[in-house]
Tab-separated table of C-alpha atoms in Angstrom:
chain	number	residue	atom	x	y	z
A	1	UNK	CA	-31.887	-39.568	33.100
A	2	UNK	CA	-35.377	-39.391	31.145
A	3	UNK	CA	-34.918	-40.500	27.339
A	4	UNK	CA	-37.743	-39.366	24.839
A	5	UNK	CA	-38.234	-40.853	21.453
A	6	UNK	CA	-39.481	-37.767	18.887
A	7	UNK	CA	-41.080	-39.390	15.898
A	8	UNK	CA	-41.063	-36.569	13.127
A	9	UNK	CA	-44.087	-36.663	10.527
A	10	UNK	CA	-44.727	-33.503	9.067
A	11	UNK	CA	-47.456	-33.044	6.880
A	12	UNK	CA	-46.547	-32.303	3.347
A	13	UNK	CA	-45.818	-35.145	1.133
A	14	UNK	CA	-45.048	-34.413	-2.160
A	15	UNK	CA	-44.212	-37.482	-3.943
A	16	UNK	CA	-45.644	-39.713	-1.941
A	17	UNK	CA	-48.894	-38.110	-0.640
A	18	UNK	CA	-49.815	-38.573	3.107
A	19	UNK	CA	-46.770	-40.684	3.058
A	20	UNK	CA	-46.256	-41.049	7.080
A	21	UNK	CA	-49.712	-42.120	7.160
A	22	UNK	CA	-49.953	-44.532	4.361
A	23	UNK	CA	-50.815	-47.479	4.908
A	24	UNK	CA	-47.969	-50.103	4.563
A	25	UNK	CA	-48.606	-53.847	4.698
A	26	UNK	CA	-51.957	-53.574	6.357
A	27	UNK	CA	-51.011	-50.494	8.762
A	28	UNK	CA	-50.057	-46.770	8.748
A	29	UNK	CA	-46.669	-46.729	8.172
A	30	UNK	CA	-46.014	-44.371	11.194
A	31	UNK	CA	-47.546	-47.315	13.298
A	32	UNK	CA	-44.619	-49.072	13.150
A	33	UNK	CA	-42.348	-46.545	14.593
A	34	UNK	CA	-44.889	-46.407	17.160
A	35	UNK	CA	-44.827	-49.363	18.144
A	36	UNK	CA	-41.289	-50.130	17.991
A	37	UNK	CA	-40.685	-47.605	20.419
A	38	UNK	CA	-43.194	-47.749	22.838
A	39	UNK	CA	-42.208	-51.907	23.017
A	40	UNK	CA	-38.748	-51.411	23.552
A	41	UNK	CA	-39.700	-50.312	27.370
A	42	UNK	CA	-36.230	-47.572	26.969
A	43	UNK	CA	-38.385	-44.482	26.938
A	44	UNK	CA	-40.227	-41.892	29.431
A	45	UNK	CA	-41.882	-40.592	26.554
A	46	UNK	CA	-42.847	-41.584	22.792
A	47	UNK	CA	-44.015	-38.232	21.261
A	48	UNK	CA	-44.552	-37.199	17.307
A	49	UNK	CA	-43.834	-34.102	16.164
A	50	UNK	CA	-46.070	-32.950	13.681
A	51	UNK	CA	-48.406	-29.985	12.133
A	52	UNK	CA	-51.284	-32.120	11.122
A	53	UNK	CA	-54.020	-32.752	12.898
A	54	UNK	CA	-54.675	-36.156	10.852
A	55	UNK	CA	-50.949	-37.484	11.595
A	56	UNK	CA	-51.588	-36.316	15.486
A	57	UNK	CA	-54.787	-38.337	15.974
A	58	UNK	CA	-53.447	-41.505	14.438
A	59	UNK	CA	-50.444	-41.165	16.107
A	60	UNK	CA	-52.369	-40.874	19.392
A	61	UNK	CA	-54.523	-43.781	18.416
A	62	UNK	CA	-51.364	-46.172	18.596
A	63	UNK	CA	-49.971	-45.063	22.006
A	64	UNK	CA	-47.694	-41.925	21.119
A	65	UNK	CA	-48.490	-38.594	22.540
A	66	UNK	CA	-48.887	-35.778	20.565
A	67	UNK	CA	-49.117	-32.419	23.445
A	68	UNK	CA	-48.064	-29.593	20.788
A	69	UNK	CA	-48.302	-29.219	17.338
A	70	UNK	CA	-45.376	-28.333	15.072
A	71	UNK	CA	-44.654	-24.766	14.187
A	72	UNK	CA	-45.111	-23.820	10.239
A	73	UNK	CA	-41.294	-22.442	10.610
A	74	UNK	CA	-40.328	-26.123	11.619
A	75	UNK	CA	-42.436	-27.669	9.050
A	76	UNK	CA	-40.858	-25.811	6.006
A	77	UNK	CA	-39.181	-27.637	3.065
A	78	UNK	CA	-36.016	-26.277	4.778
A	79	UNK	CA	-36.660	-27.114	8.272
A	80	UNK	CA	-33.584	-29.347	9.468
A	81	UNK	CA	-34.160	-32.808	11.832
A	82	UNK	CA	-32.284	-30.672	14.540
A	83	UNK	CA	-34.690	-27.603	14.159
A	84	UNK	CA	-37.887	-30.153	14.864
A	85	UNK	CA	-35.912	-32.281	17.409
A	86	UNK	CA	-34.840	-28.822	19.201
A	87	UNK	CA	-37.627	-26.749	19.140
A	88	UNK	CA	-39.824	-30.216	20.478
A	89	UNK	CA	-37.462	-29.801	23.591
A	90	UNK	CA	-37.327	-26.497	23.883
A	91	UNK	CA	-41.329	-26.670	24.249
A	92	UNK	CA	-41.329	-29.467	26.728
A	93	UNK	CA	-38.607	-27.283	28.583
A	94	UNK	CA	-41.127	-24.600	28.451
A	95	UNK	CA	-43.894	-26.831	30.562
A	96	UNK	CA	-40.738	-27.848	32.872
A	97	UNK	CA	-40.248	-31.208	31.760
A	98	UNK	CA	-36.428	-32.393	30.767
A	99	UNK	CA	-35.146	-35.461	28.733
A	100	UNK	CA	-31.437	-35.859	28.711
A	101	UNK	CA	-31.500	-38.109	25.869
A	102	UNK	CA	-33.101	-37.638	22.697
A	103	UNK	CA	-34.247	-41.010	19.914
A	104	UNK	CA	-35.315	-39.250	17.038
A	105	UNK	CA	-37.164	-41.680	14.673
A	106	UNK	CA	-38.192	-41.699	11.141
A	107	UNK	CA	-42.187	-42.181	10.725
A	108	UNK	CA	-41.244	-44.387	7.618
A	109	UNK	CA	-38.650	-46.628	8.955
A	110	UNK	CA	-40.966	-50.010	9.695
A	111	UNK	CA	-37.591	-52.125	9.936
A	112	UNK	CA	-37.332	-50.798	13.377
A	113	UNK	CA	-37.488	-53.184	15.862
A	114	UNK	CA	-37.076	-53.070	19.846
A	115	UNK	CA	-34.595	-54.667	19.814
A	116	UNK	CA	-32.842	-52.822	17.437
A	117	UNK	CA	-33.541	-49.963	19.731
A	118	UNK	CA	-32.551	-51.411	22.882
A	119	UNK	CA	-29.090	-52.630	21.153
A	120	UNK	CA	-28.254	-49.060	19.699
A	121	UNK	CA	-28.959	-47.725	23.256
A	122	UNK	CA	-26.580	-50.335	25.017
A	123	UNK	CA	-24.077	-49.119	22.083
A	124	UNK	CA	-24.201	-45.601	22.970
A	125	UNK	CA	-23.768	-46.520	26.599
A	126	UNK	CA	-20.436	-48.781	26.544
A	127	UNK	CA	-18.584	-46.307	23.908
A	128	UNK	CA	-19.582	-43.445	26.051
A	129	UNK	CA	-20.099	-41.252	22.633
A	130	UNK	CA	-22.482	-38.245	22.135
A	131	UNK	CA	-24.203	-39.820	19.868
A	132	UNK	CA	-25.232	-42.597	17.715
A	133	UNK	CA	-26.639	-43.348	13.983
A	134	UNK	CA	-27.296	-46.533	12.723
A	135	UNK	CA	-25.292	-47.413	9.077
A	136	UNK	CA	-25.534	-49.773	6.195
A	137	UNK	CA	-22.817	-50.574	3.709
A	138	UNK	CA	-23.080	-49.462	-0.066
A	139	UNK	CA	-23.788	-52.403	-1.797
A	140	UNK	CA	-21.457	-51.244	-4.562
A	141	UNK	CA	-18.415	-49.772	-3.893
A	142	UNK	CA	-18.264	-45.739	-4.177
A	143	UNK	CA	-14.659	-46.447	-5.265
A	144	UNK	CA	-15.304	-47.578	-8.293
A	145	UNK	CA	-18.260	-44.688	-9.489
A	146	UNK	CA	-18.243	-43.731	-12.600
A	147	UNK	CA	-19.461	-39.642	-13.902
A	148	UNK	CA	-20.421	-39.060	-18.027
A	149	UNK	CA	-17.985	-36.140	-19.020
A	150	UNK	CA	-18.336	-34.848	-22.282
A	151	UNK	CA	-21.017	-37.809	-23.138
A	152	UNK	CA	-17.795	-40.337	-22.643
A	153	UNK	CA	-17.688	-42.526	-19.132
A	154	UNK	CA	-14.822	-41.761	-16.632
A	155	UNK	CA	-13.944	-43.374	-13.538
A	156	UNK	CA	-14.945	-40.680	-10.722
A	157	UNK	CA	-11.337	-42.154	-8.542
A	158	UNK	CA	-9.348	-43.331	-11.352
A	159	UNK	CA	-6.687	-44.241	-8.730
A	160	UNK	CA	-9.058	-47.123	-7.872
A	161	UNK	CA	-9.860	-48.315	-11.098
A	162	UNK	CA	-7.540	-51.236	-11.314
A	163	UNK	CA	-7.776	-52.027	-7.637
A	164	UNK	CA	-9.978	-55.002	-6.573
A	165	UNK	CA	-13.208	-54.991	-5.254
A	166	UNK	CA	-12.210	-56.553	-2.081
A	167	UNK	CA	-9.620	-54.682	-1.161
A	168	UNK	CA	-11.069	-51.503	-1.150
A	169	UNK	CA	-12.362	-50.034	2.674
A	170	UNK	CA	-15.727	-50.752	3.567
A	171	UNK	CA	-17.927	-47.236	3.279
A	172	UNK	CA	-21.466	-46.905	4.797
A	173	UNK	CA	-24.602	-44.638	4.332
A	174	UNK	CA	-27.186	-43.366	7.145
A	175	UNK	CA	-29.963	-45.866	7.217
A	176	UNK	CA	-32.714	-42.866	7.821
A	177	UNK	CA	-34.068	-44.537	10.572
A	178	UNK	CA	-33.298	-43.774	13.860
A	179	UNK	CA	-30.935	-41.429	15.878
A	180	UNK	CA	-29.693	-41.150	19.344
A	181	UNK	CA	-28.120	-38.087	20.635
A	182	UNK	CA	-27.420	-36.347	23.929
A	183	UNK	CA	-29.897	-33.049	24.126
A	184	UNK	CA	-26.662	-31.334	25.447
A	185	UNK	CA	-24.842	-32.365	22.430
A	186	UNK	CA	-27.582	-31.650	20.312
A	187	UNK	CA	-27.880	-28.410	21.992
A	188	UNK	CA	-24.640	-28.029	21.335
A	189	UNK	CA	-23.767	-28.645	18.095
A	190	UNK	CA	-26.835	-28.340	15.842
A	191	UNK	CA	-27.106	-31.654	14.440
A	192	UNK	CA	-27.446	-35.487	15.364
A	193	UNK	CA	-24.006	-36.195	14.215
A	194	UNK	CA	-21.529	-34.666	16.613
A	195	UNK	CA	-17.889	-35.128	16.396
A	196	UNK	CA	-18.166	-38.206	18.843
A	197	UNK	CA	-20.806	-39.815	17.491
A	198	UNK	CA	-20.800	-44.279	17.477
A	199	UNK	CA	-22.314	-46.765	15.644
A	200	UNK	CA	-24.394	-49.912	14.550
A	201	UNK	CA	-24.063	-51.646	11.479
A	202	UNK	CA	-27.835	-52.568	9.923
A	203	UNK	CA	-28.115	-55.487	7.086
A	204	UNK	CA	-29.151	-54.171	3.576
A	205	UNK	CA	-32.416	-56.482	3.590
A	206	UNK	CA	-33.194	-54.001	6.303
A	207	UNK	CA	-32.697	-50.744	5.116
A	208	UNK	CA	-34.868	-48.734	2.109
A	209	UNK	CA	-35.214	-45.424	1.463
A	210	UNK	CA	-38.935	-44.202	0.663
A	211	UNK	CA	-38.875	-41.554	-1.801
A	212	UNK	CA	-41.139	-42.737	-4.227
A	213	UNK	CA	-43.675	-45.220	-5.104
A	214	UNK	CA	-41.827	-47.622	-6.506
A	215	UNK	CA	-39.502	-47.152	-3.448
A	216	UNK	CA	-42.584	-48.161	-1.514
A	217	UNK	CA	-43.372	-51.409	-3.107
A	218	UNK	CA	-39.611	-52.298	-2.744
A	219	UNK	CA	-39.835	-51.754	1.040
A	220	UNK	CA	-42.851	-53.552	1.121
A	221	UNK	CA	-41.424	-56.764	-0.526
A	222	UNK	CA	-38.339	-56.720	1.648
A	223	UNK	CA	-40.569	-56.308	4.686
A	224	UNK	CA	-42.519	-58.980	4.048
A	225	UNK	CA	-38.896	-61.212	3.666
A	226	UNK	CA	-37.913	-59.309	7.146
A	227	UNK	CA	-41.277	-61.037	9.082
A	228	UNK	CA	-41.027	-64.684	7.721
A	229	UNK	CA	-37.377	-64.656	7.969
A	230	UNK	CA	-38.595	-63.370	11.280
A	231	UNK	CA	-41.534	-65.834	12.070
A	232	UNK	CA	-38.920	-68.795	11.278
């Protein structure tokens, strides 16, 4: 069965401008996704899915292929990952080429390793699910959230309130990294997350969402930690 890895970089940026293409600790961030794919040897084909010319030739300049350009309906602010992902098979389906397995992968995710990749795939493999999403737990529990009612603090669960920290279950977040998911399931259902879908458990010093600058230098910083923790 042929797996493809779809790295999805769109264009429009509007808080962080050019934001797949930035560059991030000496690099455009979208390098990194690249690369981690391309090294972890699991894939007939690393492809980004884009609609700008820019993002294509750098992406092509670090290995990935880039054979079609992303439609403008794909590429609107409401486009969902499983619109991209499916309409990027659906035109490889067109030139009669078929990947069973789809790895769709964040252009801003520069914690992926390899490794990382190669472990998720084993994953997927031995719990025979449809699918699988890498998680990391909240550093503070949901549990114990608190909403402003009335300009006055309440507990959001007030039936946890009293309970403590420890003993409350462990709840997770998507890392917005990577994705694996059967193209039949995908197909299927719509989304990356099917009902059967596994997992693998990422550390926080890992994980950072990028949605703004200072978002940036965070990732940045714990990147930096991530390589000479590494290098070590």
């Amino acid at each position: 069965m042929d797996i493809i890895a779809i790295i999805t970089a769109r264009g429009g940026s509007k808080r962080i401008p050019q934001k797949n293409i930035k560059e991030f600790c000496g690099k455009p961030i979208i390098a990194y996704s690249i690369e981690a794919a391309l090294n972890s040897g699991i894939f007939n084909e690393v492809m980004v899915s884009t609609d700008s010319g820019e993002i294509a030739r750098i992406a092509e300049s670090y290995g990935a292929s880039v054979p079609f350009l992303r439609s403008e309906t794909a590429s609107s602010d409401y486009a969902t990952t499983a619109d991209v992902l499916l309409e990027v098979i659906s035109n490889y389906e067109a030139q009669g080429k078929y990947f069973g397995l789809i790895c769709c992968i964040y252009p801003t995710a520069p914690f992926i390793t390899p490794e990382k990749l190669q472990n998720a795939l084993d994953i997927l493999y031995a719990t025979k699910a449809d699918s699988l999403m890498p998680v990391v737990q909240f550093s503070f529990p949901p549990q114990r959230a608190v909403v402003i009612k009335d300009s006055k603090l309440k507990y959001q669960y007030p039936e946890f309130s009293s309970v403590r920290s420890q003993d409350l279950e462990n709840i997770y977040h998507d890392c917005g990294q990577f994705y694996f998911c059967y193209t039949s399931a995908l197909q299927k259902y719509k989304t990356v997350i099917t009902p059967d879908t596994a997992t693998i458990i990422m550390p926080e010093e890992e994980v950072q969402d990028i949605d703004n600058i200072s978002d940036w230098h965070i990732a940045e910083l714990k990147y930096k930690i991530f390589i000479l923790k590494d290098g070590e």
